[in-house]
Coordinates of C-alpha atoms and ligand atoms in Angstrom, one line a residue:
M268 CA -33.7 20.1 1.9
N269 CA -31.6 21.6 -0.4
A270 CA -28.2 22.0 -1.3
I271 CA -26.4 24.7 -0.2
P272 CA -23.6 27.0 -1.4
I273 CA -20.3 28.0 0.9
A274 CA -18.4 30.8 -0.5
T275 CA -14.5 29.4 -0.4
K276 CA -11.0 30.2 -1.1
P277 CA -8.3 28.1 -2.8
F278 CA -6.0 26.0 -0.6
F279 CA -2.3 25.6 -1.5
G280 CA -1.2 22.3 -2.1
Q281 CA -3.9 19.8 -2.6
K282 CA -1.9 17.8 -5.1
P283 CA -2.4 13.9 -4.1
G284 CA 0.4 12.4 -3.9
T285 CA 1.4 8.5 -4.4
S286 CA -1.9 7.5 -2.6
G287 CA -4.3 10.5 -2.4
L288 CA -3.9 13.8 -0.3
R289 CA -2.3 13.2 2.7
K290 CA -1.7 15.6 5.1
K291 CA -1.1 16.6 9.4
V292 CA -5.0 16.5 10.8
T293 CA -4.6 20.0 12.0
V294 CA -4.4 20.7 8.3
F295 CA -7.2 18.8 7.5
Q296 CA -9.2 20.4 10.5
Q297 CA -8.9 24.0 8.6
P298 CA -12.7 25.3 7.4
H299 CA -13.4 24.3 4.1
Y300 CA -9.9 22.0 3.5
L301 CA -11.7 18.8 3.3
E302 CA -15.1 20.2 1.6
N303 CA -12.9 21.8 -1.3
F304 CA -11.1 18.5 -2.4
V305 CA -14.5 16.7 -2.1
Q306 CA -16.1 19.7 -4.4
A307 CA -13.3 19.5 -6.7
L308 CA -13.3 15.4 -6.6
F309 CA -17.0 15.4 -7.5
D310 CA -16.7 18.4 -9.9
V311 CA -14.0 16.2 -11.9
L312 CA -16.3 13.1 -11.7
H313 CA -20.1 14.9 -12.4
G314 CA -18.7 17.8 -14.7
I315 CA -18.6 21.7 -12.6
G316 CA -21.7 21.5 -10.5
G317 CA -23.2 18.2 -12.1
S318 CA -25.5 16.0 -10.4
A319 CA -24.3 12.1 -9.2
A320 CA -27.7 10.9 -9.9
G321 CA -28.2 7.5 -9.7
Q322 CA -24.9 6.9 -8.8
T323 CA -23.9 4.6 -5.5
L324 CA -20.6 6.0 -3.9
V325 CA -18.8 3.9 -0.8
L326 CA -17.3 5.5 1.9
G327 CA -15.0 4.6 5.0
G328 CA -11.9 4.6 6.8
D329 CA -9.3 3.2 8.9
G330 CA -11.0 5.1 11.5
R331 CA -7.9 7.4 12.7
F332 CA -8.5 10.2 14.6
H333 CA -11.0 12.8 12.3
N334 CA -12.2 9.7 10.4
R335 CA -16.1 10.4 11.9
V336 CA -16.2 13.8 11.5
A337 CA -14.3 13.6 7.7
V338 CA -17.3 10.9 7.3
Q339 CA -20.1 13.3 8.4
T340 CA -19.2 15.8 6.2
I341 CA -19.0 13.8 3.1
L342 CA -22.3 12.3 3.4
R343 CA -23.8 15.8 3.3
M344 CA -21.5 17.2 0.3
A345 CA -22.6 13.5 -1.6
A346 CA -26.5 14.5 -1.1
A347 CA -26.1 17.9 -2.0
R348 CA -24.3 16.4 -5.0
G349 CA -27.5 14.1 -6.2
Y350 CA -25.9 10.8 -5.3
T351 CA -28.2 8.0 -5.0
R352 CA -27.3 5.8 -2.3
V353 CA -24.0 5.9 -0.4
L354 CA -22.7 2.7 1.2
V355 CA -20.7 3.4 4.3
G356 CA -19.2 1.2 6.8
R357 CA -20.8 1.0 10.7
D358 CA -18.9 3.3 12.6
G359 CA -17.0 4.7 9.5
I360 CA -14.8 2.3 9.1
L361 CA -14.0 0.0 5.8
S362 CA -10.1 -1.5 5.2
T363 CA -8.9 -0.3 2.1
P364 CA -9.3 -3.6 0.4
A365 CA -12.4 -3.9 1.6
V366 CA -13.5 -0.5 0.3
S367 CA -12.0 -1.8 -3.2
A368 CA -14.1 -5.5 -2.9
V369 CA -17.6 -3.6 -2.0
I370 CA -17.0 -0.8 -5.0
R371 CA -16.6 -3.8 -7.0
R372 CA -19.8 -6.4 -5.5
H373 CA -22.0 -3.6 -5.4
Q374 CA -21.0 -1.7 -8.7
A375 CA -20.6 1.2 -7.0
S376 CA -19.5 4.2 -9.1
G377 CA -16.7 4.6 -7.1
G378 CA -15.2 4.7 -3.2
I379 CA -13.8 7.3 -1.0
V380 CA -10.9 6.1 1.4
L381 CA -10.2 7.8 4.2
S382 CA -6.7 7.4 5.4
A383 CA -2.9 8.4 6.1
S384 CA -2.2 4.5 5.8
H385 CA 0.7 3.3 7.6
N386 CA 1.4 6.9 8.9
P387 CA 0.8 7.6 12.1
G388 CA -3.0 8.9 14.1
G389 CA -4.1 11.5 16.6
P390 CA -4.7 14.5 16.8
D391 CA -1.0 15.2 16.3
G392 CA -0.8 12.4 13.2
D393 CA -1.8 12.2 9.7
F394 CA -5.2 11.7 7.6
G395 CA -5.9 11.4 4.0
I396 CA -8.3 10.9 1.6
K397 CA -8.2 9.3 -1.9
Y398 CA -10.6 8.3 -4.5
N399 CA -11.3 4.5 -5.8
V400 CA -12.5 4.3 -9.3
T401 CA -15.3 2.1 -10.5
N402 CA -12.8 -1.3 -10.9
G403 CA -12.4 -0.7 -7.3
G404 CA -8.7 0.7 -7.5
P405 CA -7.1 3.9 -7.0
A406 CA -8.0 6.6 -9.2
P407 CA -5.1 7.2 -11.7
E408 CA -3.4 10.3 -12.5
K409 CA -5.5 11.9 -15.4
I410 CA -8.1 12.0 -12.3
T411 CA -5.7 12.7 -9.4
D412 CA -4.3 15.6 -11.9
A413 CA -7.5 17.3 -12.7
V414 CA -8.4 16.8 -9.4
Y415 CA -5.5 19.4 -8.0
A416 CA -6.0 21.6 -10.7
R417 CA -10.1 21.8 -10.0
T418 CA -9.0 22.6 -6.3
Q419 CA -6.9 25.6 -7.3
E420 CA -9.8 27.3 -9.0
L421 CA -12.9 26.7 -6.2
T422 CA -14.8 29.6 -5.5
S423 CA -17.4 27.5 -3.5
Y424 CA -18.6 24.2 -2.2
Q425 CA -22.5 22.5 -2.0
T426 CA -23.4 20.7 1.2
M427 CA -26.7 20.4 3.3
E428 CA -27.6 21.7 6.9
T429 CA -28.7 18.1 8.4
A430 CA -27.8 16.2 11.7
D431 CA -25.1 13.5 11.6
V432 CA -26.5 10.4 10.5
P433 CA -26.5 7.5 13.2
I434 CA -23.7 5.3 11.5
G435 CA -22.9 3.2 15.1
A436 CA -25.4 0.2 13.9
C437 CA -26.3 -1.2 10.7
G438 CA -29.1 0.1 8.8
V439 CA -30.6 2.5 6.2
F440 CA -31.3 6.1 6.6
M441 CA -32.1 9.0 4.1
L442 CA -30.3 11.9 4.1
G443 CA -32.2 14.4 1.7
Q444 CA -33.2 12.3 -1.4
M445 CA -29.9 10.0 -1.0
Q446 CA -30.1 6.8 1.0
V447 CA -27.7 5.9 3.4
E448 CA -26.8 2.3 3.9
V449 CA -24.5 1.3 7.0
I450 CA -23.0 -1.5 5.9
D451 CA -21.2 -4.3 8.0
P452 CA -17.8 -3.5 7.4
V453 CA -16.4 -7.1 7.3
A454 CA -19.0 -9.3 5.4
D455 CA -18.5 -8.9 2.0
Y456 CA -14.4 -9.0 2.1
A457 CA -15.1 -12.3 4.4
D458 CA -17.0 -13.6 1.3
L459 CA -14.5 -13.2 -1.2
M460 CA -12.0 -14.6 1.2
R461 CA -13.8 -17.9 1.3
D462 CA -14.2 -17.9 -2.6
L463 CA -10.3 -17.4 -2.7
F464 CA -8.9 -20.1 -0.3
D465 CA -8.9 -23.6 1.5
F466 CA -10.5 -22.4 4.6
D467 CA -11.1 -26.2 5.6
A468 CA -7.2 -26.6 4.8
I469 CA -6.3 -23.9 7.0
R470 CA -9.1 -25.1 9.7
A471 CA -7.2 -28.4 9.7
L472 CA -3.6 -26.0 10.2
F473 CA -5.0 -24.4 13.3
A474 CA -6.6 -27.7 14.4
G475 CA -3.1 -29.7 14.8
G476 CA -2.0 -26.5 17.0
F477 CA -0.5 -24.5 14.3
R478 CA 0.5 -21.0 15.9
L479 CA 0.1 -17.4 14.1
R480 CA 0.8 -14.4 16.2
F481 CA -1.2 -11.4 14.0
D482 CA -0.1 -7.9 15.0
A483 CA -3.2 -5.7 14.1
M484 CA -1.3 -2.3 15.5
C485 CA -4.6 -1.2 17.0
A486 CA -5.3 -0.5 13.3
V487 CA -8.5 -1.2 11.3
G488 CA -7.1 -4.6 10.2
G489 CA -8.2 -6.1 13.9
P490 CA -12.1 -6.5 13.4
Y491 CA -11.1 -8.4 9.5
A492 CA -8.4 -10.5 11.3
K493 CA -10.3 -11.2 14.5
A494 CA -13.7 -12.4 12.3
I495 CA -11.8 -14.2 9.8
I496 CA -8.7 -16.1 11.8
E497 CA -10.2 -16.4 15.2
G498 CA -14.0 -16.4 14.1
E499 CA -14.4 -18.6 11.2
L500 CA -10.3 -20.5 11.1
G501 CA -10.7 -21.6 14.7
A502 CA -7.7 -19.9 15.7
P503 CA -7.3 -19.5 19.4
A504 CA -8.7 -16.1 20.8
G505 CA -5.3 -14.1 21.7
T506 CA -4.2 -14.8 17.9
V507 CA -5.2 -11.4 16.9
V508 CA -3.1 -9.3 19.1
N509 CA -3.7 -5.4 18.8
A510 CA -7.1 -5.9 17.6
D511 CA -9.1 -3.0 18.5
P512 CA -9.1 -0.2 15.7
L513 CA -7.9 3.0 17.9
E514 CA -7.9 6.4 16.9
D515 CA -4.3 6.9 17.3
F516 CA -3.3 3.4 17.5
G517 CA -2.6 3.3 20.7
G518 CA 0.2 5.5 20.1
L519 CA 1.7 2.8 17.4
H520 CA 3.5 3.7 14.0
P521 CA 0.9 1.2 12.2
D522 CA 3.9 0.5 9.4
P523 CA 4.3 -3.5 9.1
N524 CA 7.9 -3.7 9.2
P525 CA 10.4 -5.3 10.8
V526 CA 11.5 -1.1 12.5
N527 CA 8.3 0.1 13.9
A528 CA 6.6 -3.9 14.2
E529 CA 9.5 -4.5 16.6
D530 CA 7.8 -6.3 19.1
L531 CA 6.1 -8.9 16.7
I532 CA 10.0 -9.3 15.8
A533 CA 10.8 -9.6 19.5
H534 CA 8.0 -12.6 19.9
M535 CA 9.0 -14.3 16.3
M536 CA 13.2 -14.3 17.5
R537 CA 12.0 -16.2 21.1
A538 CA 13.0 -19.8 21.5
D539 CA 8.9 -20.2 22.2
A540 CA 7.9 -18.5 19.3
P541 CA 4.9 -19.3 17.0
D542 CA 5.0 -20.8 13.7
M543 CA 4.3 -17.3 11.6
G544 CA 3.9 -14.1 12.5
A545 CA 2.2 -11.2 10.5
A546 CA 1.3 -7.7 11.2
S547 CA -0.7 -5.5 8.8
D548 CA -0.8 -1.6 8.7
G549 CA -3.2 1.2 9.2
D550 CA -5.7 0.6 6.6
A551 CA -4.7 -3.2 6.3
D552 CA -3.5 -3.1 3.0
R553 CA 0.3 -3.9 3.9
N554 CA 1.4 -6.7 5.3
M555 CA 4.5 -8.3 6.6
I556 CA 5.3 -12.1 6.9
V557 CA 7.5 -13.1 9.2
G558 CA 8.6 -17.1 10.1
R559 CA 10.0 -18.9 13.7
G560 CA 13.2 -16.3 14.1
F561 CA 13.2 -15.6 10.2
V562 CA 11.6 -12.4 8.6
V563 CA 10.5 -12.6 4.7
S564 CA 11.3 -9.8 2.5
P565 CA 7.9 -8.0 0.7
S566 CA 9.7 -9.2 -2.5
D567 CA 10.5 -12.6 -1.5
S568 CA 7.0 -13.0 -0.1
L569 CA 5.6 -11.8 -3.9
A570 CA 8.0 -14.4 -5.3
V571 CA 6.5 -17.1 -3.1
L572 CA 3.1 -16.7 -3.6
A573 CA 3.6 -16.4 -7.4
A574 CA 5.4 -20.1 -7.3
H575 CA 3.0 -21.7 -5.3
A576 CA -0.2 -19.9 -6.6
Q577 CA -1.6 -23.3 -8.7
R578 CA -2.1 -24.6 -4.8
V579 CA -4.5 -22.2 -3.6
P580 CA -8.2 -22.5 -5.4
G581 CA -8.5 -19.0 -6.3
Y582 CA -5.8 -19.6 -8.4
R583 CA -5.8 -23.2 -9.3
D584 CA -5.9 -22.1 -13.1
G585 CA -2.5 -20.6 -12.9
L586 CA -1.4 -16.9 -13.2
A587 CA -2.0 -14.4 -16.2
G588 CA 1.2 -12.8 -15.3
V589 CA 2.6 -11.1 -12.3
A590 CA 3.6 -7.4 -11.7
R591 CA 5.8 -5.7 -9.6
S592 CA 7.0 -2.2 -9.1
M593 CA 10.6 -0.8 -10.4
P594 CA 12.3 -0.4 -6.9
T595 CA 10.8 -4.0 -5.9
S596 CA 13.5 -6.8 -6.1
T597 CA 13.5 -9.0 -9.5
A598 CA 13.0 -12.0 -7.1
V599 CA 9.3 -12.5 -9.1
D600 CA 11.1 -12.0 -12.1
R601 CA 12.8 -15.1 -12.0
V602 CA 9.5 -17.2 -11.2
A603 CA 8.1 -15.6 -14.0
K604 CA 10.9 -16.3 -16.3
R605 CA 10.3 -20.1 -15.0
L606 CA 6.7 -20.4 -14.6
G607 CA 6.6 -18.6 -18.3
I608 CA 4.6 -15.5 -17.9
D609 CA 4.7 -12.4 -18.3
C610 CA 6.1 -9.8 -15.1
F611 CA 5.6 -6.1 -15.9
E612 CA 7.7 -3.6 -14.2
T613 CA 5.6 -0.5 -13.0
P614 CA 6.1 2.5 -11.2
T615 CA 5.4 2.5 -7.4
G616 CA 2.0 3.7 -6.8
W617 CA -1.1 0.5 -6.8
K618 CA -2.5 2.4 -9.3
F619 CA -0.2 1.6 -11.7
F620 CA -1.5 -2.2 -11.6
G621 CA -5.0 -1.0 -12.1
N622 CA -5.0 -1.4 -15.8
L623 CA -2.7 -4.3 -16.3
L624 CA -5.4 -6.4 -13.7
D625 CA -8.4 -5.0 -15.6
A626 CA -7.3 -6.4 -19.0
G627 CA -6.4 -9.8 -17.3
R628 CA -2.7 -9.6 -18.3
A629 CA -1.4 -9.6 -14.5
T630 CA -3.0 -11.4 -11.7
L631 CA -0.4 -11.6 -8.8
C632 CA 1.2 -7.7 -7.9
G633 CA 3.4 -6.7 -5.2
E634 CA 5.9 -4.0 -3.9
E635 CA 8.5 -3.7 -1.2
S636 CA 6.5 -1.4 0.7
Y637 CA 4.8 -4.5 2.4
G638 CA 2.2 -4.3 -0.5
T639 CA 1.0 -7.4 -2.2
G640 CA -2.7 -8.1 -4.1
S641 CA -4.2 -9.8 -6.6
S642 CA -6.7 -9.4 -8.9
H643 CA -9.4 -10.4 -6.4
V644 CA -9.7 -6.4 -5.6
R645 CA -7.7 -3.4 -7.2
E646 CA -5.8 -2.5 -3.4
K647 CA -3.2 -4.1 -2.0
D648 CA -4.7 -6.7 0.5
G649 CA -2.8 -6.9 3.7
L650 CA -5.1 -10.0 5.5
W651 CA -5.4 -11.4 1.8
A652 CA -1.5 -12.1 1.7
V653 CA -1.3 -13.7 5.4
L654 CA -4.4 -16.3 4.1
F655 CA -2.2 -17.3 1.2
W656 CA 0.3 -17.7 3.4
L657 CA -1.7 -20.2 5.6
N658 CA -3.5 -22.1 2.5
L659 CA 0.3 -22.4 1.3
L660 CA 1.6 -23.8 4.9
A661 CA -1.4 -26.5 5.3
V662 CA -1.3 -27.8 1.7
T663 CA 2.4 -28.2 1.6
G664 CA 3.0 -29.2 5.3
K665 CA 6.4 -26.6 4.8
T666 CA 7.6 -23.6 7.4
V667 CA 8.0 -20.0 5.9
E668 CA 11.3 -20.2 6.2
Q669 CA 11.7 -23.4 4.0
L670 CA 9.3 -22.3 1.3
V671 CA 11.6 -19.1 1.4
R672 CA 14.9 -20.8 1.4
E673 CA 13.7 -23.1 -1.5
L674 CA 12.6 -20.2 -3.5
W675 CA 16.2 -19.1 -2.4
S676 CA 18.7 -22.5 -3.8
T677 CA 15.9 -22.6 -7.0
D678 CA 16.2 -19.0 -8.3
G679 CA 19.5 -17.8 -6.1
R680 CA 18.9 -14.9 -3.5
C681 CA 18.2 -11.5 -3.9
F682 CA 19.7 -10.0 -1.4
Y683 CA 17.4 -6.3 -0.8
S684 CA 17.0 -3.6 1.4
R685 CA 15.4 -0.1 1.4
H686 CA 17.1 2.8 3.4
D687 CA 14.8 5.7 4.0
Y688 CA 16.5 9.2 5.0
E689 CA 13.1 11.0 6.7
G690 CA 12.4 14.4 7.4
I691 CA 15.4 16.5 4.9
P692 CA 14.1 19.9 3.6
T693 CA 12.4 20.0 0.6
E694 CA 14.9 21.7 -1.2
Q695 CA 17.7 19.6 -0.2
A696 CA 16.3 16.5 -1.5
D697 CA 15.3 17.9 -5.0
A698 CA 18.8 19.3 -5.2
L699 CA 20.1 15.4 -4.4
M700 CA 17.7 14.3 -7.3
A701 CA 18.7 17.1 -9.5
Q702 CA 22.2 16.6 -9.2
L703 CA 21.5 12.5 -9.6
R704 CA 20.0 13.1 -12.9
A705 CA 22.9 15.8 -14.0
R706 CA 25.1 12.8 -13.8
L707 CA 23.1 10.2 -15.6
T708 CA 24.8 10.3 -18.9
D709 CA 28.0 10.3 -17.5
L710 CA 27.8 7.6 -14.9
P711 CA 28.0 4.4 -17.0
G712 CA 31.2 3.2 -17.7
Q713 CA 32.7 4.7 -14.5
R714 CA 34.2 2.7 -11.8
I715 CA 32.6 4.6 -8.2
A716 CA 33.8 3.3 -4.9
G717 CA 35.2 0.1 -6.4
V718 CA 32.1 -0.9 -8.5
Q719 CA 31.6 -0.3 -12.0
V720 CA 28.5 1.0 -13.3
A721 CA 27.0 -0.6 -16.6
A722 CA 23.7 1.7 -17.2
A723 CA 21.8 4.2 -15.2
D724 CA 18.7 6.4 -16.1
D725 CA 15.7 7.6 -14.7
F726 CA 12.3 5.2 -14.8
A727 CA 9.9 6.0 -17.2
Y728 CA 6.9 3.8 -17.7
V729 CA 4.5 3.7 -20.9
D730 CA 1.4 1.7 -19.7
P731 CA 0.7 -1.5 -22.1
V732 CA -2.6 -1.1 -21.8
D733 CA -3.6 2.6 -22.6
G734 CA -0.1 4.2 -23.7
S735 CA -0.7 6.3 -20.7
E736 CA 2.9 7.7 -19.9
S737 CA 4.5 8.3 -16.2
R738 CA 8.5 9.9 -16.6
K739 CA 11.1 10.5 -13.8
Q740 CA 9.9 7.4 -11.8
G741 CA 13.5 7.3 -9.9
V742 CA 16.9 7.1 -10.8
R743 CA 18.1 3.6 -11.0
I744 CA 22.0 3.0 -11.4
M745 CA 22.7 -0.6 -12.5
L746 CA 25.7 -2.8 -12.9
A747 CA 26.8 -5.7 -14.9
D748 CA 25.5 -8.4 -12.7
G749 CA 22.0 -6.9 -12.5
S750 CA 22.4 -5.3 -9.1
R751 CA 21.1 -2.2 -8.8
V752 CA 20.6 1.2 -6.7
V753 CA 17.7 3.1 -7.1
F754 CA 16.8 6.7 -5.7
R755 CA 13.5 8.1 -5.2
L756 CA 12.0 10.8 -3.1
S757 CA 8.7 9.5 -1.3
G758 CA 5.0 10.6 -2.6
T759 CA 3.2 9.6 0.9
G760 CA 5.1 11.8 3.8
T761 CA 3.5 14.7 5.4
E762 CA 6.7 16.8 6.4
G763 CA 9.8 17.5 4.1
A764 CA 11.1 14.9 2.3
T765 CA 12.0 11.2 2.6
L766 CA 14.6 10.1 0.5
R767 CA 14.5 6.2 -0.6
V768 CA 17.5 4.1 -1.5
Y769 CA 17.0 0.6 -3.0
L770 CA 19.5 -1.5 -2.8
E771 CA 19.6 -5.2 -4.4
Q772 CA 22.3 -7.6 -5.2
H773 CA 21.8 -10.6 -6.9
E774 CA 23.6 -14.0 -5.4
P775 CA 23.0 -17.3 -6.7
D776 CA 25.7 -19.1 -4.6
V777 CA 23.3 -21.4 -1.6
S778 CA 26.6 -20.8 1.0
R779 CA 26.5 -17.0 0.6
H780 CA 22.3 -17.1 1.2
S781 CA 22.2 -16.7 5.3
L782 CA 25.2 -13.9 5.0
P783 CA 23.1 -10.6 6.8
A784 CA 21.5 -8.6 3.7
Q785 CA 23.6 -5.1 5.1
T786 CA 27.0 -7.0 4.6
V787 CA 26.3 -8.3 1.5
L788 CA 24.6 -5.3 0.3
A789 CA 27.9 -2.7 1.6
P790 CA 29.4 -2.1 -1.7
L791 CA 26.2 -1.1 -2.8
I792 CA 25.9 1.3 0.0
A793 CA 29.1 2.8 -0.5
L794 CA 28.6 3.5 -4.6
A795 CA 25.1 5.3 -3.3
E796 CA 27.0 7.6 -1.2
A797 CA 29.4 8.2 -3.2
V798 CA 27.3 9.0 -6.2
A799 CA 24.4 10.6 -4.2
E800 CA 26.9 12.6 -1.7
I801 CA 23.4 11.7 1.0
R802 CA 25.7 12.9 3.8
R803 CA 25.8 16.2 2.5
Y804 CA 22.3 16.8 1.0
T805 CA 20.8 15.3 4.1
G806 CA 23.1 15.9 6.8
M807 CA 22.3 12.4 8.0
D808 CA 25.1 9.9 8.7
S809 CA 22.7 7.0 8.5
P810 CA 19.4 6.3 7.2
S811 CA 16.3 7.0 9.8
V812 CA 14.7 3.6 8.5
C813 CA 16.5 0.5 7.6
T814 CA 14.5 -2.4 6.5
Ligands
LIG20 C1 1.2 3.4 -1.0 C2 1.2 3.1 -2.3 C3 2.1 2.2 -2.9 C4 3.6 3.0 -2.4 C5 3.7 3.2 -1.2 C6 5.2 3.8 -0.7 O1 0.9 2.8 -0.3 O2 -0.3 2.8 -2.8 O3 2.2 1.7 -4.1 O4 4.6 1.9 -2.4 O5 3.0 4.4 -0.9 O6 5.2 4.9 -1.7 P1 6.1 6.5 -1.2 O7 7.4 5.6 -1.4 O8 6.0 7.5 -2.7 O9 6.4 6.5 -0.2 P2 0.2 3.1 1.0 O10 0.1 1.9 2.1 O11 1.1 4.3 2.0 O12 -1.5 3.5 0.5

C-alpha cells in the first residue's frame, strides 16, 4: 500500500482560534477541507513531505457528528505520512483531558483532538480539530501560525486508499506499515485520577448517603464520570445523568454554565436538592460546580481548590504557583498571596499555561470560562475538578456553600459576571474594539457614568519561560479599588463575532456578600456601555448570555 497524492487548493480562513480550528460541520464536509488542514499540520511537524517514521500519534474526539468520518480520514493520512503507531480511542472517543493524559503516559509525539468543545453539534452544528504537542498540551501559537500559513499554499495532500479501520472494539490493526491500537478511552485517565485523589474518602462520603447530580450533557464526559463516580466510587446508579455521548448532544448546548445547564440548576434549587451538582461540556474539559441552592463561579472554584489543595493527596506537598487567564477574577490572586506563592496572569487560552506547568512554576490553573486544571495533564479537566471538590467535601465535612463563604470571609468576595453578545457582524465587533483601543490613552482620570477610571490598557503578555510575546489580548478598564471591566472578542465562535464583557468588583464587607452579582456590578455595567457603546455597535439591548 502506497501513499497517493491528491491535488487540492487552499481554503480561505483555516486559521486556528483560541483552541484549534472550529467551523460548521458543513464547512468540514467540503471535499479536501479536513485533509488540507491535516496535511498542513503534518508538513509543519515533519517538514514539507517529511516522514513521521518512529513517531506515535494519539487520536480521538468528543464523538460529535463527523467524528467517525474524520478519524478514518486522519488514520489514512497518518499512515501515508509514515507514523509508526496511532493510539485511537474506541469508537473514536477520547475526552480532551484524556488525550492529554494518553500522550503523556505513552510518550507520544502528539495528539489530534476532534472537538468544538462546548459548541453545539449535529449536522448543522460545529466541528473542530486541534493538535496537542508532546507535553500533552495545545500547540503553541508558533505552531498554529505556521500551520495556517501552510494551509494557504497547499497544492496536494497524501493519503491512502484503504478500507476503514474497525475502531468499535479494543485491539491492534495494521494500516499499511502503521500500527493502529484501539484503546479503552477511560483506562489511562482513571489511573491518573486514582493517583491524585483519596478514593477511599470519597467512597466513604457516598456510602454515608452524600448525593451528587453530575450532568454530562449527552457529551463525552458521560463514560468517564459513570466509570469513575458510579463504578469506582460507589455513587448510586443514576448519579450521572445524560451520560451517553450523542452525535448532536441530544440537542443540548453542552456548555456547563447556569444558562445552558438550566436543568441541573433547577434540580439544585429544589428543596430536596442533592448535596452537590456538577456538569461538564462537549469534550469534558470544562466544569461547573453547584452547591445546594448555590452556584459557584469558576473563579471562586479555582480559589477554593488552591486554598485547600494540600488536603488532597496529589497536592499534599503544596503548590508551586497558580495561574489564571487575565479576565478570570482575582480571587485566586488573594489566596496565592496568603499562601506566599506566585500567581501568573496569562491571556485567554489554555495553551498559555503550558510553559508555566512544564517549568514547574504553576501547579493549578483556571479560567472564568469554566475551566480548571493542574499539572497532571496539560489541558483543563472537568471531571478532575469534580473529584477535587468531592475529595475536599469528604475530608473537611463541609458543604460546597460553606467552603465558598469561608473563602469570601477570609479574602472578600470578587463579584463577577461575564456578558456575551453573540452573533454580531464581524465588522461591527472589530469597529467596537478599534474605537475602544483608540480611546485607551484618554480614559485614565476620566469620570464616566459616575465611575472614576484609574487606568486602561490592551493586555499584552510576555511568557516568563520562553519570552514569547502575545499582544492585543483584551482591553482593560481599571478602577482605583481593583474593580475592572474587560472587553475582548471570543476566539472560539463559528458565526459572526462574540463580544465578551467581563465585570469584576471586590467586596470585603461580609454583610454584602449575599447581594445579587448583577446589582453589585450595575455601576460597572453602566461604565461598559458608556465606554464601548455596545448598544450602538451591536444593535443589542442586552447580552445574549449572562453568567
Ligand atoms: C477554549 C480555551 C479556553 C478559553 C475558552 C474561551 O476553551 O481553551 O482557554 O477560555 O476557549 O475562549 P474564547 O473566550 O476565546 O471563546 P474550550 O473549552 O472551548 O476549548
